[in-house]
Amino acid sequence: MLGLTVDTTIGSLYGLVNGSTPSVAQFLGIPFAQPPLGDLRFAPPQPATVNRTAVYDATRQSPNCPQYPLTVTTDPSVYTIDSPWLQPYGPWSEDCLTLDVYAPLNANREDDALPVLIWLFGGGFYEGGLITNGFDGAPWVERTQEHIVVAVNYRNNIFGFPNAAGLAETGENLNLGLLDQRLAVEWLRDNIASFGGDPTRMTLWGQSSGAASVDYFNFAWPDDPIVQGLIMHSGSVFATGASVDVSHSNFTFMADSLGCGGLSPADELACMRHNVTAEALIDLYENYTLGADDPALKFTTIVDNVTKFENFTERALAGNYSKLPAILGTNANEEASLLPWVGPEGYNQSYIHYHTLETDQCPANYYNGLRYNTSSLTFRWYNMAYFPNTSPRPWEKAYHASELPLLFGTYPWYGGSATELQHQVSRRWQDLYLAFLKDPVNALPQMGWPAYEPEGHALVFGRNGSVSGLMPMEELYVGCDQFPLPSQ
């Protein structure tokens, strides 16, 4: 039996059991890195201090990493108006490099080590966090009692991707948020057995920018991926934004605006680390992102040829990626929630479909083919399932991130009553992923989900009122010939 006290490299942790999921032990706010404060602001994460005699309270989630809130007033959207449970909320803090572990309370840590699913949230690399109602790991674990879910906090926006000249001139990595994720996986490799998990059966799962993160991980550490499988929802290295700020002008603009202007790159960086509060950084970033067109501030991943590369097609063709088995998929109406809000009447479906093809579905098709041609196992899904409690307006349907409550099992909590079909789709999807966690090579074909082939089939959810079924890939290719192939 797991119990509520576990020993780790940072000390003894005591967790809790929530009354709504009484068979799940929750260990929250576990620091996997030193607080990124002072000299460690805008710096690669450093491992948490080893202290096996310490006692740590793991009964509360830590704050999200620094970000400004999106509201109906500042950013009207499907997420702020119709599905706020998919948005992060609550306090934020720079001291945020933590993770949450959800494990079966009665797990036998010695005789029955469990597979582990590691979750990376999305949010465009500018927002996101663990305090998000729809992404609670406990309900899924409560239902199955056969796996562990871990959720990872990592830095976003200027804190995670500062692209400062002072970092570039010393050769330091610019994609700090991606390094946060790697360090969390390394911490889990060393500690997950204490929670009843199997460090040889860990799968990395992300959505949107979280899915791109999973794929960056896939290419950055091909010889030491640590995990045994990958799951990517609505994103990859071929479907994500990128910074082209080679002159580091965004960071310098922030510095100039906050009293750190006119300095050498090294002094500018030092000033921004020690003389400016996190609140001032976020306030300025929010004001210029939401209230000004010029300059357009953007802090996101940048090519450093360590964690992000110039040409992923070239690297894939050369075999320079992990080639781990992967699940990859998109929703039928992704862009319904990502196009600018035009009011409750929304957009017509042909317009939404065009942008979904361009931004989501066709890049996924390209990546499926690239992985197939370089001898990697891929399982493609396509989601058409949508329900009144999560997609209340007729035009929304299966939009970006709307499928996630089905996987987490949180869909009955918000937006009204769930339907029987919703229960069935959720259970089917959960069971397929659980099987993949246990055996990423053989399990899914045995359950009726064949590996991707160009003339083969994707697994479709919710088509014509069905739970799941097979869909010819040729149907997903329709319309993609009007878009150029990815250039990276």
XYZ file of C-alpha atoms in Angstrom, residues 31-194:
164
model
C 9.770 21.041 -6.029
C 11.897 19.342 -8.687
C 14.227 22.334 -9.039
C 15.626 25.158 -6.985
C 13.415 28.259 -6.994
C 14.313 30.256 -10.135
C 14.925 33.483 -8.214
C 17.731 36.026 -8.155
C 20.618 34.771 -10.269
C 18.438 31.831 -11.342
C 15.817 34.077 -12.936
C 16.236 33.757 -16.720
C 18.627 30.866 -16.111
C 18.516 27.100 -16.732
C 16.816 25.246 -13.874
C 19.042 23.769 -11.194
C 18.196 20.424 -9.529
C 16.415 20.608 -6.213
C 18.727 20.232 -3.254
C 19.141 16.656 -2.072
C 18.038 16.452 1.566
C 16.710 13.062 2.580
C 16.074 14.162 6.171
C 13.717 17.033 5.331
C 9.948 16.773 5.754
C 7.846 18.428 3.065
C 4.154 19.335 3.053
C 2.781 18.120 -0.292
C -0.896 18.792 0.400
C -1.266 22.017 -1.615
C -0.597 22.906 -5.226
C 2.021 25.548 -5.754
C 1.050 28.714 -7.621
C 1.240 28.791 -11.393
C 4.341 30.302 -12.962
C 4.169 34.055 -13.735
C 1.497 35.017 -16.264
C -1.297 37.499 -16.689
C -4.919 36.313 -16.390
C -7.145 36.064 -19.440
C -10.671 37.304 -18.761
C -13.898 37.921 -20.636
C -13.019 41.615 -20.664
C -9.384 41.417 -21.774
C -9.653 38.378 -24.032
C -13.184 37.229 -24.905
C -12.982 33.697 -26.289
C -14.523 30.264 -26.079
C -12.243 29.629 -23.104
C -13.111 32.684 -21.068
C -16.834 32.687 -21.930
C -17.959 29.070 -22.364
C -15.256 26.826 -20.850
C -13.306 28.695 -18.163
C -12.438 25.362 -16.516
C -9.860 24.904 -19.280
C -8.083 28.115 -18.226
C -5.455 28.439 -15.467
C -6.549 30.554 -12.550
C -5.404 31.532 -9.089
C -2.147 32.999 -7.821
C 1.223 32.863 -9.547
C 4.765 32.968 -8.228
C 8.286 32.767 -9.606
C 8.859 29.899 -7.178
C 6.835 27.524 -9.317
C 9.029 24.671 -10.569
C 6.953 21.934 -9.037
C 4.986 18.864 -10.019
C 1.888 17.043 -8.768
C 1.630 13.252 -8.441
C -1.688 11.350 -8.428
C -1.246 7.685 -7.499
C -3.530 4.824 -6.431
C -3.654 4.871 -2.638
C -3.499 1.091 -2.430
C -0.679 0.586 -4.934
C 1.912 -2.022 -3.991
C 5.182 -0.198 -4.438
C 7.344 -3.322 -4.508
C 5.425 -5.962 -6.443
C 3.307 -4.030 -8.926
C 5.068 -0.910 -10.215
C 2.622 1.133 -12.281
C 3.018 2.935 -15.626
C 3.278 6.706 -15.401
C 1.703 9.438 -17.554
C 3.508 12.796 -17.407
C 1.320 15.754 -18.419
C 2.600 18.993 -20.007
C -0.092 21.679 -20.289
C -0.573 23.927 -23.313
C -1.060 27.662 -23.489
C 1.005 28.916 -26.403
C 4.139 29.177 -24.237
C 2.704 32.348 -22.690
C 0.281 30.897 -20.111
C -0.757 27.651 -18.450
C -0.375 25.969 -15.106
C -1.421 23.212 -12.755
C -4.192 25.203 -11.091
C -6.698 24.416 -13.840
C -10.022 22.765 -13.019
C -10.331 20.651 -16.149
C -6.897 19.023 -15.881
C -7.110 17.282 -12.510
C -5.293 13.942 -12.566
C -7.247 12.365 -9.725
C -10.523 11.233 -11.432
C -8.746 9.116 -14.048
C -6.563 7.403 -11.438
C -9.599 6.888 -9.208
C -11.336 5.031 -12.018
C -8.489 2.781 -13.183
C -6.236 2.279 -10.133
C -3.716 1.050 -12.690
C -1.507 4.041 -13.442
C -0.022 7.241 -12.045
C -0.591 10.733 -13.463
C 2.005 13.455 -12.969
C 1.483 17.114 -13.938
C 4.489 19.394 -14.431
C 4.768 23.145 -13.920
C 7.208 24.978 -16.183
C 8.057 28.578 -16.992
C 6.387 30.398 -19.895
C 6.562 33.815 -21.596
C 9.553 35.997 -20.702
C 10.378 33.862 -17.671
C 10.659 30.652 -19.671
C 11.808 32.007 -23.037
C 13.547 35.340 -22.391
C 15.791 35.312 -25.478
C 18.073 37.810 -23.784
C 21.279 38.945 -25.468
C 23.089 38.449 -22.173
C 22.250 34.748 -22.307
C 23.029 34.362 -25.998
C 26.498 35.881 -25.787
C 27.561 33.412 -23.089
C 26.085 30.433 -24.924
C 23.415 29.708 -22.310
C 20.279 27.927 -23.466
C 17.419 30.262 -24.386
C 14.530 27.778 -24.032
C 14.414 27.586 -20.271
C 10.862 26.235 -20.137
C 11.924 23.209 -22.176
C 14.807 22.610 -19.772
C 12.337 22.821 -16.869
C 10.377 19.965 -18.442
C 13.484 17.834 -18.933
C 14.599 18.317 -15.330
C 11.133 17.289 -14.110
C 11.342 14.057 -16.120
C 14.794 13.386 -14.692
C 13.455 13.927 -11.157
C 10.660 11.466 -11.847
C 13.117 8.919 -13.219
C 14.919 9.059 -9.866
C 11.867 9.239 -7.591
C 8.709 7.801 -9.157
C 9.338 4.337 -7.700
C 8.667 5.815 -4.259
